[in-house]
Amino acid sequence: MDGLVLQERAAARTNELPGAALEHPFGPEFDVYKVCGRVFMLVSDLRETPIVTLKAAPADATALREAYVEINPGYHMNKKHWITLTGGGALEPEMLDDLVTESYLLVVEKLPQRLRPVDPATFGRRVESIAGDSAEPAPDPDESRGRP
């Protein structure tokens, strides 16, 4: 996946994340995605190369950097907690979706419970059926109560 497709796919995934918002606090050349005012993704260019920067658990960040040439320490971010992705490598679109979702959930889980737009323990996870097969995603408990 090339760099522009990487950026487009990452941005499209944020449209599926409750409470995610696009802002431009650093100017129009930096897309900053936040949930409840906290950053979980940045999209910009680095020396004319499209990049996506995401939050990651430290152990995951290390493993990802070792496994993928297109995943590097977070550009202008804490290298332990952030990764920067570039295009042109073996990163699959589904993996990108998972990385964006995980970044979002890492931020959501640090929010006070009353502010969380989703339950980070269950959002996007598949529940196991009695037979052990993967079934539908776990239902959102707020939907059953008529909450947005």
PDB file of N, CA, C and O in Angstrom, residues 74-126:
ATOM      1  N   GLY A  74       7.828   6.793  16.683  1.00  0.00           N
ATOM      2  CA  GLY A  74       6.955   7.932  16.405  1.00  0.00           C
ATOM      3  C   GLY A  74       7.728   9.209  16.129  1.00  0.00           C
ATOM      4  O   GLY A  74       8.527   9.648  16.949  1.00  0.00           O
ATOM      5  N   TYR A  75       7.471   9.797  14.977  1.00  0.00           N
ATOM      6  CA  TYR A  75       8.132  11.041  14.573  1.00  0.00           C
ATOM      7  C   TYR A  75       7.647  12.183  15.454  1.00  0.00           C
ATOM      8  O   TYR A  75       6.446  12.452  15.540  1.00  0.00           O
ATOM      9  N   HIS A  76       8.549  12.864  16.124  1.00  0.00           N
ATOM     10  CA  HIS A  76       8.269  13.980  17.037  1.00  0.00           C
ATOM     11  C   HIS A  76       7.342  13.587  18.179  1.00  0.00           C
ATOM     12  O   HIS A  76       6.617  14.414  18.719  1.00  0.00           O
ATOM     13  N   MET A  77       7.350  12.295  18.529  1.00  0.00           N
ATOM     14  CA  MET A  77       6.508  11.805  19.616  1.00  0.00           C
ATOM     15  C   MET A  77       7.380  10.948  20.538  1.00  0.00           C
ATOM     16  O   MET A  77       8.515  10.617  20.210  1.00  0.00           O
ATOM     17  N   ASN A  78       6.831  10.542  21.667  1.00  0.00           N
ATOM     18  CA  ASN A  78       7.523   9.643  22.580  1.00  0.00           C
ATOM     19  C   ASN A  78       7.764   8.319  21.855  1.00  0.00           C
ATOM     20  O   ASN A  78       6.830   7.640  21.459  1.00  0.00           O
ATOM     21  N   LYS A  79       9.022   7.973  21.666  1.00  0.00           N
ATOM     22  CA  LYS A  79       9.392   6.793  20.870  1.00  0.00           C
ATOM     23  C   LYS A  79       8.934   5.483  21.504  1.00  0.00           C
ATOM     24  O   LYS A  79       8.805   4.473  20.823  1.00  0.00           O
ATOM     25  N   LYS A  80       8.685   5.495  22.789  1.00  0.00           N
ATOM     26  CA  LYS A  80       8.246   4.290  23.481  1.00  0.00           C
ATOM     27  C   LYS A  80       6.761   4.012  23.234  1.00  0.00           C
ATOM     28  O   LYS A  80       6.348   2.864  23.164  1.00  0.00           O
ATOM     29  N   HIS A  81       5.972   5.065  23.075  1.00  0.00           N
ATOM     30  CA  HIS A  81       4.516   4.917  23.007  1.00  0.00           C
ATOM     31  C   HIS A  81       3.902   5.223  21.646  1.00  0.00           C
ATOM     32  O   HIS A  81       2.690   5.091  21.482  1.00  0.00           O
ATOM     33  N   TRP A  82       4.707   5.653  20.680  1.00  0.00           N
ATOM     34  CA  TRP A  82       4.155   6.045  19.384  1.00  0.00           C
ATOM     35  C   TRP A  82       4.958   5.394  18.254  1.00  0.00           C
ATOM     36  O   TRP A  82       6.166   5.212  18.372  1.00  0.00           O
ATOM     37  N   ILE A  83       4.265   5.080  17.171  1.00  0.00           N
ATOM     38  CA  ILE A  83       4.897   4.543  15.968  1.00  0.00           C
ATOM     39  C   ILE A  83       4.497   5.392  14.769  1.00  0.00           C
ATOM     40  O   ILE A  83       3.413   5.975  14.753  1.00  0.00           O
ATOM     41  N   THR A  84       5.379   5.465  13.790  1.00  0.00           N
ATOM     42  CA  THR A  84       5.086   6.170  12.546  1.00  0.00           C
ATOM     43  C   THR A  84       5.142   5.167  11.407  1.00  0.00           C
ATOM     44  O   THR A  84       6.107   4.408  11.282  1.00  0.00           O
ATOM     45  N   LEU A  85       4.101   5.173  10.582  1.00  0.00           N
ATOM     46  CA  LEU A  85       3.986   4.260   9.455  1.00  0.00           C
ATOM     47  C   LEU A  85       4.199   5.017   8.153  1.00  0.00           C
ATOM     48  O   LEU A  85       3.744   6.162   8.014  1.00  0.00           O
ATOM     49  N   THR A  86       4.901   4.381   7.232  1.00  0.00           N
ATOM     50  CA  THR A  86       5.053   4.906   5.881  1.00  0.00           C
ATOM     51  C   THR A  86       4.539   3.843   4.915  1.00  0.00           C
ATOM     52  O   THR A  86       4.377   2.684   5.289  1.00  0.00           O
ATOM     53  N   GLY A  87       4.295   4.216   3.702  1.00  0.00           N
ATOM     54  CA  GLY A  87       3.790   3.275   2.706  1.00  0.00           C
ATOM     55  C   GLY A  87       4.907   2.498   2.039  1.00  0.00           C
ATOM     56  O   GLY A  87       6.084   2.692   2.327  1.00  0.00           O
ATOM     57  N   GLY A  88       4.482   1.605   1.150  1.00  0.00           N
ATOM     58  CA  GLY A  88       5.439   0.903   0.324  1.00  0.00           C
ATOM     59  C   GLY A  88       5.921  -0.433   0.830  1.00  0.00           C
ATOM     60  O   GLY A  88       6.723  -1.087   0.193  1.00  0.00           O
ATOM     61  N   GLY A  89       5.433  -0.885   1.971  1.00  0.00           N
ATOM     62  CA  GLY A  89       5.903  -2.148   2.511  1.00  0.00           C
ATOM     63  C   GLY A  89       4.833  -3.226   2.483  1.00  0.00           C
ATOM     64  O   GLY A  89       3.892  -3.171   1.697  1.00  0.00           O
ATOM     65  N   ALA A  90       4.990  -4.186   3.369  1.00  0.00           N
ATOM     66  CA  ALA A  90       4.120  -5.361   3.406  1.00  0.00           C
ATOM     67  C   ALA A  90       2.926  -5.198   4.344  1.00  0.00           C
ATOM     68  O   ALA A  90       2.195  -6.153   4.566  1.00  0.00           O
ATOM     69  N   LEU A  91       2.727  -4.032   4.894  1.00  0.00           N
ATOM     70  CA  LEU A  91       1.634  -3.801   5.823  1.00  0.00           C
ATOM     71  C   LEU A  91       0.290  -3.973   5.112  1.00  0.00           C
ATOM     72  O   LEU A  91       0.017  -3.288   4.130  1.00  0.00           O
ATOM     73  N   GLU A  92      -0.531  -4.888   5.611  1.00  0.00           N
ATOM     74  CA  GLU A  92      -1.840  -5.165   5.024  1.00  0.00           C
ATOM     75  C   GLU A  92      -2.860  -4.132   5.495  1.00  0.00           C
ATOM     76  O   GLU A  92      -2.764  -3.631   6.628  1.00  0.00           O
ATOM     77  N   PRO A  93      -3.861  -3.824   4.654  1.00  0.00           N
ATOM     78  CA  PRO A  93      -4.888  -2.856   5.051  1.00  0.00           C
ATOM     79  C   PRO A  93      -5.601  -3.218   6.352  1.00  0.00           C
ATOM     80  O   PRO A  93      -5.884  -2.342   7.171  1.00  0.00           O
ATOM     81  N   GLU A  94      -5.871  -4.500   6.565  1.00  0.00           N
ATOM     82  CA  GLU A  94      -6.554  -4.927   7.792  1.00  0.00           C
ATOM     83  C   GLU A  94      -5.687  -4.665   9.014  1.00  0.00           C
ATOM     84  O   GLU A  94      -6.179  -4.327  10.089  1.00  0.00           O
ATOM     85  N   MET A  95      -4.372  -4.843   8.860  1.00  0.00           N
ATOM     86  CA  MET A  95      -3.447  -4.563   9.955  1.00  0.00           C
ATOM     87  C   MET A  95      -3.464  -3.075  10.289  1.00  0.00           C
ATOM     88  O   MET A  95      -3.450  -2.690  11.462  1.00  0.00           O
ATOM     89  N   LEU A  96      -3.499  -2.235   9.265  1.00  0.00           N
ATOM     90  CA  LEU A  96      -3.590  -0.793   9.483  1.00  0.00           C
ATOM     91  C   LEU A  96      -4.865  -0.463  10.254  1.00  0.00           C
ATOM     92  O   LEU A  96      -4.832   0.304  11.214  1.00  0.00           O
ATOM     93  N   ASP A  97      -5.989  -1.051   9.853  1.00  0.00           N
ATOM     94  CA  ASP A  97      -7.246  -0.829  10.568  1.00  0.00           C
ATOM     95  C   ASP A  97      -7.094  -1.193  12.041  1.00  0.00           C
ATOM     96  O   ASP A  97      -7.546  -0.460  12.928  1.00  0.00           O
ATOM     97  N   ASP A  98      -6.461  -2.331  12.307  1.00  0.00           N
ATOM     98  CA  ASP A  98      -6.256  -2.779  13.684  1.00  0.00           C
ATOM     99  C   ASP A  98      -5.357  -1.819  14.459  1.00  0.00           C
ATOM    100  O   ASP A  98      -5.609  -1.538  15.634  1.00  0.00           O
ATOM    101  N   LEU A  99      -4.317  -1.312  13.823  1.00  0.00           N
ATOM    102  CA  LEU A  99      -3.401  -0.381  14.493  1.00  0.00           C
ATOM    103  C   LEU A  99      -4.101   0.930  14.833  1.00  0.00           C
ATOM    104  O   LEU A  99      -3.897   1.495  15.920  1.00  0.00           O
ATOM    105  N   VAL A 100      -4.942   1.431  13.929  1.00  0.00           N
ATOM    106  CA  VAL A 100      -5.704   2.658  14.190  1.00  0.00           C
ATOM    107  C   VAL A 100      -6.674   2.418  15.346  1.00  0.00           C
ATOM    108  O   VAL A 100      -6.775   3.227  16.278  1.00  0.00           O
ATOM    109  N   THR A 101      -7.379   1.292  15.313  1.00  0.00           N
ATOM    110  CA  THR A 101      -8.335   0.961  16.369  1.00  0.00           C
ATOM    111  C   THR A 101      -7.630   0.816  17.709  1.00  0.00           C
ATOM    112  O   THR A 101      -8.101   1.329  18.736  1.00  0.00           O
ATOM    113  N   GLU A 102      -6.498   0.142  17.728  1.00  0.00           N
ATOM    114  CA  GLU A 102      -5.755  -0.051  18.974  1.00  0.00           C
ATOM    115  C   GLU A 102      -5.272   1.283  19.537  1.00  0.00           C
ATOM    116  O   GLU A 102      -5.325   1.515  20.747  1.00  0.00           O
ATOM    117  N   SER A 103      -4.812   2.184  18.684  1.00  0.00           N
ATOM    118  CA  SER A 103      -4.384   3.508  19.120  1.00  0.00           C
ATOM    119  C   SER A 103      -5.547   4.244  19.786  1.00  0.00           C
ATOM    120  O   SER A 103      -5.407   4.818  20.876  1.00  0.00           O
ATOM    121  N   TYR A 104      -6.689   4.212  19.142  1.00  0.00           N
ATOM    122  CA  TYR A 104      -7.913   4.826  19.666  1.00  0.00           C
ATOM    123  C   TYR A 104      -8.252   4.233  21.040  1.00  0.00           C
ATOM    124  O   TYR A 104      -8.512   4.958  21.998  1.00  0.00           O
ATOM    125  N   LEU A 105      -8.232   2.906  21.146  1.00  0.00           N
ATOM    126  CA  LEU A 105      -8.605   2.244  22.398  1.00  0.00           C
ATOM    127  C   LEU A 105      -7.607   2.521  23.519  1.00  0.00           C
ATOM    128  O   LEU A 105      -8.000   2.635  24.685  1.00  0.00           O
ATOM    129  N   LEU A 106      -6.330   2.651  23.194  1.00  0.00           N
ATOM    130  CA  LEU A 106      -5.340   3.000  24.206  1.00  0.00           C
ATOM    131  C   LEU A 106      -5.639   4.366  24.818  1.00  0.00           C
ATOM    132  O   LEU A 106      -5.451   4.568  26.025  1.00  0.00           O
ATOM    133  N   VAL A 107      -6.115   5.284  24.007  1.00  0.00           N
ATOM    134  CA  VAL A 107      -6.478   6.610  24.520  1.00  0.00           C
ATOM    135  C   VAL A 107      -7.795   6.539  25.285  1.00  0.00           C
ATOM    136  O   VAL A 107      -7.910   7.088  26.387  1.00  0.00           O
ATOM    137  N   VAL A 108      -8.778   5.839  24.739  1.00  0.00           N
ATOM    138  CA  VAL A 108     -10.089   5.740  25.392  1.00  0.00           C
ATOM    139  C   VAL A 108      -9.967   5.111  26.780  1.00  0.00           C
ATOM    140  O   VAL A 108     -10.602   5.564  27.728  1.00  0.00           O
ATOM    141  N   GLU A 109      -9.135   4.087  26.922  1.00  0.00           N
ATOM    142  CA  GLU A 109      -9.039   3.410  28.223  1.00  0.00           C
ATOM    143  C   GLU A 109      -8.442   4.306  29.299  1.00  0.00           C
ATOM    144  O   GLU A 109      -8.615   4.045  30.485  1.00  0.00           O
ATOM    145  N   LYS A 110      -7.759   5.367  28.926  1.00  0.00           N
ATOM    146  CA  LYS A 110      -7.193   6.309  29.901  1.00  0.00           C
ATOM    147  C   LYS A 110      -8.182   7.424  30.273  1.00  0.00           C
ATOM    148  O   LYS A 110      -7.917   8.198  31.195  1.00  0.00           O
ATOM    149  N   LEU A 111      -9.294   7.500  29.561  1.00  0.00           N
ATOM    150  CA  LEU A 111     -10.308   8.513  29.857  1.00  0.00           C
ATOM    151  C   LEU A 111     -11.116   8.100  31.089  1.00  0.00           C
ATOM    152  O   LEU A 111     -11.269   6.900  31.349  1.00  0.00           O
ATOM    153  N   PRO A 112     -11.663   9.071  31.827  1.00  0.00           N
ATOM    154  CA  PRO A 112     -12.587   8.707  32.900  1.00  0.00           C
ATOM    155  C   PRO A 112     -13.767   7.927  32.295  1.00  0.00           C
ATOM    156  O   PRO A 112     -14.205   8.217  31.176  1.00  0.00           O
ATOM    157  N   GLN A 113     -14.269   6.933  33.013  1.00  0.00           N
ATOM    158  CA  GLN A 113     -15.330   6.090  32.479  1.00  0.00           C
ATOM    159  C   GLN A 113     -16.513   6.886  31.954  1.00  0.00           C
ATOM    160  O   GLN A 113     -17.088   6.537  30.924  1.00  0.00           O
ATOM    161  N   ARG A 114     -16.872   7.955  32.624  1.00  0.00           N
ATOM    162  CA  ARG A 114     -18.049   8.733  32.210  1.00  0.00           C
ATOM    163  C   ARG A 114     -17.862   9.409  30.852  1.00  0.00           C
ATOM    164  O   ARG A 114     -18.831   9.746  30.186  1.00  0.00           O
ATOM    165  N   LEU A 115     -16.610   9.583  30.414  1.00  0.00           N
ATOM    166  CA  LEU A 115     -16.333  10.236  29.134  1.00  0.00           C
ATOM    167  C   LEU A 115     -16.095   9.256  27.990  1.00  0.00           C
ATOM    168  O   LEU A 115     -16.050   9.659  26.829  1.00  0.00           O
ATOM    169  N   ARG A 116     -15.917   7.995  28.301  1.00  0.00           N
ATOM    170  CA  ARG A 116     -15.586   7.015  27.269  1.00  0.00           C
ATOM    171  C   ARG A 116     -16.750   6.805  26.295  1.00  0.00           C
ATOM    172  O   ARG A 116     -17.848   6.453  26.712  1.00  0.00           O
ATOM    173  N   PRO A 117     -16.486   6.979  24.988  1.00  0.00           N
ATOM    174  CA  PRO A 117     -17.552   6.754  24.002  1.00  0.00           C
ATOM    175  C   PRO A 117     -17.837   5.266  23.781  1.00  0.00           C
ATOM    176  O   PRO A 117     -18.885   4.908  23.254  1.00  0.00           O
ATOM    177  N   VAL A 118     -16.898   4.393  24.179  1.00  0.00           N
ATOM    178  CA  VAL A 118     -17.064   2.940  24.074  1.00  0.00           C
ATOM    179  C   VAL A 118     -16.368   2.285  25.258  1.00  0.00           C
ATOM    180  O   VAL A 118     -15.559   2.909  25.936  1.00  0.00           O
ATOM    181  N   ASP A 119     -16.678   1.020  25.479  1.00  0.00           N
ATOM    182  CA  ASP A 119     -15.966   0.238  26.482  1.00  0.00           C
ATOM    183  C   ASP A 119     -14.738  -0.351  25.795  1.00  0.00           C
ATOM    184  O   ASP A 119     -14.865  -1.201  24.910  1.00  0.00           O
ATOM    185  N   PRO A 120     -13.531   0.086  26.169  1.00  0.00           N
ATOM    186  CA  PRO A 120     -12.337  -0.397  25.472  1.00  0.00           C
ATOM    187  C   PRO A 120     -12.100  -1.901  25.633  1.00  0.00           C
ATOM    188  O   PRO A 120     -11.390  -2.498  24.828  1.00  0.00           O
ATOM    189  N   ALA A 121     -12.692  -2.514  26.632  1.00  0.00           N
ATOM    190  CA  ALA A 121     -12.508  -3.952  26.833  1.00  0.00           C
ATOM    191  C   ALA A 121     -13.304  -4.783  25.829  1.00  0.00           C
ATOM    192  O   ALA A 121     -12.946  -5.922  25.555  1.00  0.00           O
ATOM    193  N   THR A 122     -14.374  -4.204  25.277  1.00  0.00           N
ATOM    194  CA  THR A 122     -15.227  -4.987  24.374  1.00  0.00           C
ATOM    195  C   THR A 122     -15.365  -4.401  22.976  1.00  0.00           C
ATOM    196  O   THR A 122     -15.756  -5.116  22.060  1.00  0.00           O
ATOM    197  N   PHE A 123     -15.041  -3.141  22.786  1.00  0.00           N
ATOM    198  CA  PHE A 123     -15.256  -2.513  21.478  1.00  0.00           C
ATOM    199  C   PHE A 123     -14.451  -3.199  20.379  1.00  0.00           C
ATOM    200  O   PHE A 123     -13.238  -3.375  20.499  1.00  0.00           O
ATOM    201  N   GLY A 124     -15.149  -3.619  19.342  1.00  0.00           N
ATOM    202  CA  GLY A 124     -14.502  -4.211  18.186  1.00  0.00           C
ATOM    203  C   GLY A 124     -14.028  -5.634  18.384  1.00  0.00           C
ATOM    204  O   GLY A 124     -13.505  -6.242  17.464  1.00  0.00           O
ATOM    205  N   ARG A 125     -14.230  -6.175  19.560  1.00  0.00           N
ATOM    206  CA  ARG A 125     -13.807  -7.549  19.809  1.00  0.00           C
ATOM    207  C   ARG A 125     -14.917  -8.487  19.345  1.00  0.00           C
ATOM    208  O   ARG A 125     -16.090  -8.172  19.417  1.00  0.00           O
ATOM    209  N   ARG A 126     -14.546  -9.646  18.893  1.00  0.00           N
ATOM    210  CA  ARG A 126     -15.522 -10.656  18.497  1.00  0.00           C
ATOM    211  C   ARG A 126     -15.785 -11.565  19.698  1.00  0.00           C
ATOM    212  O   ARG A 126     -14.878 -11.937  20.412  1.00  0.00           O
TER     213      ARG A 126
END
